[in-house]
Short mmCIF file of C-alpha atoms in Angstrom, two decimals:
data_model
loop_
_atom_site.label_atom_id
_atom_site.label_comp_id
_atom_site.label_asym_id
_atom_site.label_seq_id
_atom_site.Cartn_x
_atom_site.Cartn_y
_atom_site.Cartn_z
CA ARG A 198 9.10 15.76 14.42
CA HIS A 199 9.67 13.98 11.20
CA SER A 200 6.50 15.85 9.59
CA GLU A 201 8.18 18.98 10.78
CA LEU A 202 11.43 18.15 9.21
CA ILE A 203 10.31 17.31 5.77
CA VAL A 204 8.13 20.26 5.79
CA LYS A 205 11.28 22.69 6.79
CA ASP A 206 13.44 20.90 3.96
CA LEU A 207 11.00 21.51 1.25
CA GLY A 208 10.85 25.13 2.56
CA LEU A 209 7.03 24.90 2.68
CA GLU A 210 6.66 26.88 6.15
CA GLY A 211 3.35 29.59 5.66
CA ALA A 212 2.50 27.42 2.54
CA ARG A 213 -1.38 26.49 2.00
CA SER A 214 -2.26 22.93 2.93
CA VAL A 215 -3.96 20.23 1.22
CA THR A 216 -6.37 17.68 2.44
CA THR A 217 -4.86 14.64 0.54
CA PRO A 218 -1.15 13.54 0.74
CA GLY A 219 -1.23 12.86 -3.03
CA THR A 220 -3.52 11.65 -5.75
CA LYS A 221 -2.86 9.05 -8.58
CA GLU A 222 -3.37 12.69 -11.17
CA ASP A 223 -0.22 13.80 -9.23
CA VAL A 224 1.32 10.59 -10.16
CA ALA A 225 0.36 10.57 -13.59
CA LYS A 226 1.44 14.11 -13.67
CA ALA A 227 5.00 13.18 -12.76
CA ASP A 228 5.08 10.35 -15.13
CA GLU A 229 4.02 12.96 -18.11
CA ASN A 230 6.89 15.23 -16.86
CA ASN A 231 9.70 12.44 -17.01
CA GLU A 232 8.44 11.55 -20.23
CA VAL A 233 9.16 14.95 -22.03
CA GLU A 234 12.82 14.61 -20.58
CA ASP A 235 12.25 16.86 -17.14
CA PRO A 236 15.88 17.12 -16.00
CA GLU A 237 17.70 14.92 -13.52
CA CYS A 238 18.41 16.26 -10.50
CA ASN A 239 22.12 17.20 -9.56
CA PRO A 240 23.90 15.60 -6.83
CA LYS A 241 22.75 17.58 -4.13
CA GLU A 242 19.17 17.84 -4.86
CA ALA A 243 19.10 13.89 -5.27
CA THR A 244 20.46 13.36 -2.43
CA LEU A 245 17.87 15.81 -0.50
CA TYR A 246 15.01 13.94 -2.64
CA ARG A 247 16.26 10.36 -1.25
CA GLY A 248 16.77 11.84 2.20
CA LEU A 249 13.27 12.93 2.77
CA CYS A 250 11.84 9.48 0.54
CA ALA A 251 13.65 7.83 3.55
CA ARG A 252 12.12 9.78 6.33
CA LEU A 253 8.57 9.37 4.41
CA ASN A 254 8.82 5.75 4.66
CA TYR A 255 9.75 5.67 8.17
CA LEU A 256 6.75 7.93 8.78
CA ALA A 257 4.49 5.69 6.85
CA GLN A 258 5.00 3.22 8.75
CA ASP A 259 2.67 4.36 11.29
CA ARG A 260 0.60 6.89 9.55
CA TYR A 261 -1.12 4.41 6.90
CA GLU A 262 -2.73 6.82 4.81
CA LEU A 263 1.00 7.92 3.52
CA LEU A 264 1.90 4.49 2.31
CA PHE A 265 0.87 4.99 -1.12
CA CYS A 266 2.03 8.52 -1.82
CA SER A 267 5.16 7.15 -0.14
CA LYS A 268 5.57 4.27 -2.07
CA GLU A 269 5.11 6.25 -5.19
CA ALA A 270 8.01 8.94 -4.34
CA SER A 271 10.24 5.88 -3.71
CA ARG A 272 9.94 4.38 -6.99
CA ARG A 273 11.71 7.45 -8.23
CA MET A 274 14.68 7.57 -6.16
CA SER A 275 17.34 5.93 -8.01
CA ARG A 276 17.02 8.77 -11.09
CA PRO A 277 14.84 11.84 -9.42
CA LYS A 278 14.13 14.55 -11.78
CA ARG A 279 13.10 18.22 -10.80
CA GLY A 280 9.50 17.44 -11.44
CA ASP A 281 9.28 14.35 -9.27
CA PHE A 282 9.54 16.98 -5.79
CA ALA A 283 5.95 17.64 -6.93
CA LEU A 284 5.16 14.70 -5.28
CA LEU A 285 7.20 15.04 -2.01
CA LYS A 286 5.86 19.00 -1.76
CA ARG A 287 2.05 17.45 -2.10
CA ILE A 288 2.97 15.09 0.72
CA GLY A 289 4.66 18.18 2.58
CA ARG A 290 1.36 20.70 2.26
CA TYR A 291 -0.72 17.49 3.73
CA LEU A 292 1.93 17.40 6.67
CA LEU A 293 1.64 20.77 7.29
CA ALA A 294 -1.90 21.02 8.67
CA ARG A 295 -1.85 17.37 9.94
CA PRO A 296 1.90 17.39 11.48
CA ARG A 297 0.72 14.72 14.08
CA MET A 298 -1.78 11.55 14.19
CA VAL A 299 -2.71 9.91 17.55
CA GLN A 300 -3.68 6.07 17.51
CA GLU A 301 -5.73 4.90 20.52
CA PHE A 302 -5.38 1.33 21.16
CA LYS A 303 -8.28 0.84 23.60
CA TRP A 304 -8.28 -2.39 25.97
CA GLN A 305 -9.13 -5.39 24.57
CA SER A 306 -9.40 -9.46 25.01
CA MET A 307 -7.22 -11.43 23.18
CA PRO A 308 -8.79 -11.99 20.00
CA THR A 309 -8.74 -15.26 18.21
CA CYS A 310 -8.78 -14.45 14.93
CA ILE A 311 -6.85 -11.44 12.51
CA ASP A 312 -8.49 -9.81 9.81
CA VAL A 313 -6.78 -8.88 6.72
CA HIS A 314 -8.25 -6.61 4.22
CA VAL A 315 -6.91 -6.42 0.75
CA ASP A 316 -7.71 -4.02 -2.29
CA SER A 317 -6.14 -3.17 -5.66
CA ASP A 318 -6.46 -0.35 -8.26
CA TRP A 319 -5.97 -2.08 -11.89
CA ALA A 320 -3.43 -0.46 -13.86
CA GLY A 321 -3.00 2.50 -11.43
CA CYS A 322 0.27 3.46 -12.58
CA LYS A 323 -0.44 5.27 -16.48
CA ALA A 324 3.42 4.85 -17.40
CA THR A 325 4.11 1.14 -16.76
CA CYS A 326 0.37 -0.28 -16.47
CA ARG A 327 0.95 -2.05 -13.31
CA SER A 328 -1.48 -2.01 -10.44
CA THR A 329 -0.94 -1.27 -6.42
CA SER A 330 -1.68 -4.12 -3.94
CA GLY A 331 -3.22 -2.67 -0.91
CA GLY A 332 -3.98 -4.40 2.50
CA THR A 333 -3.92 -3.87 6.40
CA ILE A 334 -3.84 -6.69 9.22
CA SER A 335 -6.17 -5.93 12.36
CA MET A 336 -6.46 -7.93 15.65
CA GLY A 337 -9.53 -6.83 16.86
CA ALA A 338 -10.20 -3.30 17.11
CA HIS A 339 -6.52 -2.51 16.54
CA ALA A 340 -4.78 -2.01 12.90
CA VAL A 341 -1.32 -3.36 13.28
CA LYS A 342 0.05 -3.48 10.14
CA ALA A 343 -0.51 -2.04 6.75
CA TRP A 344 1.15 -2.11 3.00
CA ALA A 345 1.16 -0.59 -0.01
CA ALA A 346 3.34 -2.29 -3.08
CA THR A 347 3.66 -2.07 -6.72
CA GLN A 348 2.73 -5.48 -8.31
CA ALA A 349 5.39 -6.99 -10.31
CA THR A 350 3.17 -8.39 -12.88
CA VAL A 351 1.25 -6.33 -15.41
CA ALA A 352 -2.30 -7.61 -14.75
CA LEU A 353 -4.38 -8.03 -17.79
CA SER A 354 -7.92 -7.64 -16.05
CA SER A 355 -9.08 -6.09 -12.81
CA GLY A 356 -9.87 -9.62 -11.24
CA GLU A 357 -6.38 -10.52 -12.04
CA ALA A 358 -4.91 -7.35 -10.35
CA GLU A 359 -7.18 -8.25 -7.26
CA LEU A 360 -6.13 -11.67 -6.99
CA TYR A 361 -2.69 -10.50 -6.75
CA ALA A 362 -3.40 -8.15 -3.70
CA LEU A 363 -5.68 -11.30 -2.14
CA VAL A 364 -2.29 -13.57 -2.75
CA LYS A 365 -0.04 -10.87 -1.23
CA GLY A 366 -2.66 -10.23 1.74
CA ALA A 367 -2.82 -14.60 2.37
CA GLY A 368 0.76 -14.55 2.34
CA GLN A 369 1.05 -11.57 5.33
CA ALA A 370 -1.92 -13.60 7.16
CA LEU A 371 -0.05 -16.77 7.21
CA GLY A 372 3.04 -14.99 8.41
CA MET A 373 1.32 -13.06 11.32
CA VAL A 374 -0.45 -16.36 12.29
CA SER A 375 2.98 -17.88 12.61
CA LEU A 376 4.27 -15.25 14.05
CA LEU A 377 1.68 -14.95 17.23
CA ALA A 378 1.81 -18.88 17.51
CA ASP A 379 5.67 -18.04 18.14
CA LEU A 380 4.51 -15.64 20.95
CA GLY A 381 1.98 -18.31 22.09
CA TYR A 382 -1.15 -17.35 20.93
CA ALA A 383 -3.15 -19.78 18.49
CA VAL A 384 -5.46 -17.62 16.29
CA ASP A 385 -7.44 -17.77 12.86
CA ALA A 386 -7.21 -15.67 10.29
CA ARG A 387 -10.12 -14.34 7.68
CA VAL A 388 -9.09 -12.56 4.22
CA HIS A 389 -11.53 -9.94 3.29
CA SER A 390 -11.70 -8.78 -0.30
CA ASP A 391 -14.33 -6.91 -2.01
CA SER A 392 -13.77 -8.56 -5.44
CA SER A 393 -16.06 -11.53 -6.47
CA ALA A 394 -13.55 -12.63 -9.19
CA ALA A 395 -10.52 -12.82 -7.04
CA ILE A 396 -12.65 -14.89 -4.21
CA GLY A 397 -14.24 -17.44 -6.93
CA ILE A 398 -10.35 -18.14 -8.63
CA THR A 399 -9.04 -18.81 -5.08
CA ASN A 400 -12.34 -20.81 -4.22
CA ARG A 401 -12.07 -23.06 -7.58
CA LYS A 402 -9.00 -25.58 -8.35
CA GLY A 403 -6.82 -24.97 -11.19
CA LEU A 404 -6.47 -21.73 -13.71
CA GLY A 405 -10.11 -22.36 -15.46
CA LYS A 406 -10.65 -20.53 -18.40
CA LEU A 407 -7.69 -18.22 -17.20
CA ARG A 408 -4.72 -19.26 -19.18
CA HIS A 409 -2.80 -16.17 -18.81
CA LEU A 410 -2.59 -16.40 -15.45
CA ASN A 411 1.00 -17.29 -13.61
CA VAL A 412 0.42 -20.29 -11.98
CA GLN A 413 3.04 -19.31 -8.95
CA PHE A 414 0.02 -17.48 -7.84
CA LEU A 415 -2.39 -20.35 -7.29
CA TRP A 416 -0.66 -21.42 -4.09
CA VAL A 417 -3.68 -20.07 -1.92
CA GLN A 418 -6.31 -22.30 -3.55
CA ASP A 419 -4.60 -25.00 -1.84
CA LYS A 420 -4.56 -23.06 1.39
CA VAL A 421 -8.18 -22.45 1.24
CA ARG A 422 -8.78 -25.89 1.12
CA ASP A 423 -6.88 -26.90 3.92
CA LYS A 424 -8.59 -24.13 5.98
CA SER A 425 -5.35 -22.16 6.97
CA PHE A 426 -7.15 -19.08 6.20
CA THR A 427 -11.27 -18.32 5.19
CA LEU A 428 -12.20 -15.82 2.61
CA HIS A 429 -15.20 -13.18 3.00
CA LYS A 430 -16.57 -10.52 0.80
CA VAL A 431 -16.28 -7.16 1.73
CA PRO A 432 -18.57 -4.08 0.13
CA GLY A 433 -16.04 -1.83 -1.50
CA GLU A 434 -17.33 0.95 0.64
CA ARG A 435 -16.44 -0.63 3.70
CA ASN A 436 -13.06 -2.00 2.37
CA VAL A 437 -10.52 -0.39 5.10
CA ALA A 438 -7.40 -1.26 2.48
CA ASP A 439 -8.96 1.34 -0.30
CA LEU A 440 -6.79 4.02 1.65
CA MET A 441 -3.61 1.84 0.89
#
């Protein structure tokens, strides 16, 4: 129903559908339009834009392929410009052909471990040079949570960006372990990353040669040593967090 309302509010009935909800090229084009002083939306248009973003955020909680594009559209909610509607229209054209998604949770025994996959795109935002952290939490064959979030710190290397994504994933993993413990289930956590650099930084003690690294992100080193979770390398082509 939410997909249909988004398509209707954007006036895309009968439009041509697309195979992806949004690409980095679409985001870069929107940023370029903003740089050339694209006119701001009037109050009515701004209200429509914010309403569509809110509906999209609600929808993306279950449709993980919408997390990245939803996040990028929501970053412009405070002062939307008319060119920003291109991002929403791209999403609407994607939903036009895929209004529904069915998740099938097959019966399984209670897992003894949760798996957290993390990934990052270094300086993916061309306007701010900030990276995006993406991740997903799985219990057995079931994906129970996913996220896509712009990193607050500008990473100076791809390894640093991957470390920030790993830190966020580790925090989410520990939170899920704590939640399951409250429900009476004792589980371990495995964090999977395709970055050898991020895994290497986390497995050592201290900054090493990375003097520019913010020390607030190094608490994961202690958590690895006390076995709060384990780190694992996953091939990039098999890292499901790349979707985010």
